[in-house]
């Protein structure tokens, strides 16, 4: 699935941990982002990693773990 910057997404499945998108990445607990929370793609990295801005921070999420949301949410 192709994603683009600015697209709204949410998690498809829970993750075992979240990896921050900082210059020095830190592993964070998975409960910082719920499955129904909407995030915005702010960057696309190699190996199908997407930088997604959620309410509690920016995280690197594999693209296969995300789903796009339509205009209605």
PDB file of C-alpha atoms in Angstrom:
ATOM      1  CA  UNK A   1       0.000   0.000   0.000  1.00  0.00           C
ATOM      2  CA  UNK A   2       1.307   3.444  -0.882  1.00  0.00           C
ATOM      3  CA  UNK A   3       1.243   6.182   1.721  1.00  0.00           C
ATOM      4  CA  UNK A   4       1.893   9.884   1.328  1.00  0.00           C
ATOM      5  CA  UNK A   5       2.945  12.683   3.662  1.00  0.00           C
ATOM      6  CA  UNK A   6      -0.055  14.364   5.286  1.00  0.00           C
ATOM      7  CA  UNK A   7      -2.257  11.283   5.093  1.00  0.00           C
ATOM      8  CA  UNK A   8      -4.295  10.319   8.172  1.00  0.00           C
ATOM      9  CA  UNK A   9      -3.650   6.824   9.523  1.00  0.00           C
ATOM     10  CA  UNK A  10      -4.291   4.634  12.546  1.00  0.00           C
ATOM     11  CA  UNK A  11      -2.826   1.390  13.851  1.00  0.00           C
ATOM     12  CA  UNK A  12      -4.262  -1.858  12.495  1.00  0.00           C
ATOM     13  CA  UNK A  13      -2.887  -4.054  15.280  1.00  0.00           C
ATOM     14  CA  UNK A  14      -1.229  -3.367  18.638  1.00  0.00           C
ATOM     15  CA  UNK A  15       2.556  -3.073  18.559  1.00  0.00           C
ATOM     16  CA  UNK A  16       4.898  -4.681  21.127  1.00  0.00           C
ATOM     17  CA  UNK A  17       6.653  -1.310  21.537  1.00  0.00           C
ATOM     18  CA  UNK A  18       6.875   2.115  19.887  1.00  0.00           C
ATOM     19  CA  UNK A  19      10.108   3.524  18.486  1.00  0.00           C
ATOM     20  CA  UNK A  20      10.478   7.295  18.666  1.00  0.00           C
ATOM     21  CA  UNK A  21      11.381   9.231  15.526  1.00  0.00           C
ATOM     22  CA  UNK A  22      14.072  11.249  17.317  1.00  0.00           C
ATOM     23  CA  UNK A  23      17.660  11.390  16.039  1.00  0.00           C
ATOM     24  CA  UNK A  24      18.470   8.873  18.777  1.00  0.00           C
ATOM     25  CA  UNK A  25      15.478   6.542  18.859  1.00  0.00           C
ATOM     26  CA  UNK A  26      14.073   5.303  22.148  1.00  0.00           C
ATOM     27  CA  UNK A  27      11.729   2.374  22.657  1.00  0.00           C
ATOM     28  CA  UNK A  28       8.532   3.410  24.411  1.00  0.00           C
ATOM     29  CA  UNK A  29       5.603   1.407  25.818  1.00  0.00           C
ATOM     30  CA  UNK A  30       2.868   0.553  23.305  1.00  0.00           C
ATOM     31  CA  UNK A  31       0.037   2.062  25.361  1.00  0.00           C
ATOM     32  CA  UNK A  32       1.031   5.598  24.311  1.00  0.00           C
ATOM     33  CA  UNK A  33      -0.975   5.132  21.095  1.00  0.00           C
ATOM     34  CA  UNK A  34      -4.385   3.438  21.052  1.00  0.00           C
ATOM     35  CA  UNK A  35      -5.798   1.598  18.043  1.00  0.00           C
ATOM     36  CA  UNK A  36      -8.484   4.242  17.489  1.00  0.00           C
ATOM     37  CA  UNK A  37      -6.113   7.228  17.648  1.00  0.00           C
ATOM     38  CA  UNK A  38      -5.592   9.157  14.414  1.00  0.00           C
ATOM     39  CA  UNK A  39      -2.075  10.096  13.367  1.00  0.00           C
ATOM     40  CA  UNK A  40      -0.637  12.040  10.439  1.00  0.00           C
ATOM     41  CA  UNK A  41       2.260  10.825   8.314  1.00  0.00           C
ATOM     42  CA  UNK A  42       5.019  13.424   8.508  1.00  0.00           C
ATOM     43  CA  UNK A  43       7.800  11.449   6.854  1.00  0.00           C
ATOM     44  CA  UNK A  44       8.605   8.359   4.837  1.00  0.00           C
ATOM     45  CA  UNK A  45      11.814   6.480   5.612  1.00  0.00           C
ATOM     46  CA  UNK A  46      13.526   3.537   3.980  1.00  0.00           C
ATOM     47  CA  UNK A  47      12.461  -0.068   4.635  1.00  0.00           C
ATOM     48  CA  UNK A  48       8.751   0.903   4.633  1.00  0.00           C
ATOM     49  CA  UNK A  49       8.986   2.837   7.901  1.00  0.00           C
ATOM     50  CA  UNK A  50       6.660   5.792   8.265  1.00  0.00           C
ATOM     51  CA  UNK A  51       7.146   8.663  10.679  1.00  0.00           C
ATOM     52  CA  UNK A  52       3.739   9.287  12.188  1.00  0.00           C
ATOM     53  CA  UNK A  53       2.739  12.159  14.474  1.00  0.00           C
ATOM     54  CA  UNK A  54       0.381  11.049  17.210  1.00  0.00           C
ATOM     55  CA  UNK A  55      -0.921  13.021  20.180  1.00  0.00           C
ATOM     56  CA  UNK A  56       1.880  11.771  22.466  1.00  0.00           C
ATOM     57  CA  UNK A  57       4.801  11.982  20.051  1.00  0.00           C
ATOM     58  CA  UNK A  58       6.287  11.049  16.684  1.00  0.00           C
ATOM     59  CA  UNK A  59       6.916   7.364  16.145  1.00  0.00           C
ATOM     60  CA  UNK A  60       8.396   5.127  13.443  1.00  0.00           C
ATOM     61  CA  UNK A  61       5.772   2.583  12.422  1.00  0.00           C
ATOM     62  CA  UNK A  62       6.111  -0.150   9.759  1.00  0.00           C
ATOM     63  CA  UNK A  63       3.698   0.572   6.916  1.00  0.00           C
ATOM     64  CA  UNK A  64       2.070  -2.875   7.134  1.00  0.00           C
ATOM     65  CA  UNK A  65       0.887  -2.024  10.675  1.00  0.00           C
ATOM     66  CA  UNK A  66      -1.035   1.079   9.544  1.00  0.00           C
ATOM     67  CA  UNK A  67      -4.317   1.670   7.776  1.00  0.00           C
ATOM     68  CA  UNK A  68      -5.416   4.819   6.021  1.00  0.00           C
ATOM     69  CA  UNK A  69      -8.541   6.680   7.049  1.00  0.00           C
ATOM     70  CA  UNK A  70     -11.051   8.094   4.648  1.00  0.00           C
ATOM     71  CA  UNK A  71     -12.090  11.749   4.719  1.00  0.00           C
ATOM     72  CA  UNK A  72     -14.922  11.031   7.164  1.00  0.00           C
ATOM     73  CA  UNK A  73     -12.528   9.558   9.730  1.00  0.00           C
TER      74      UNK A  73
END
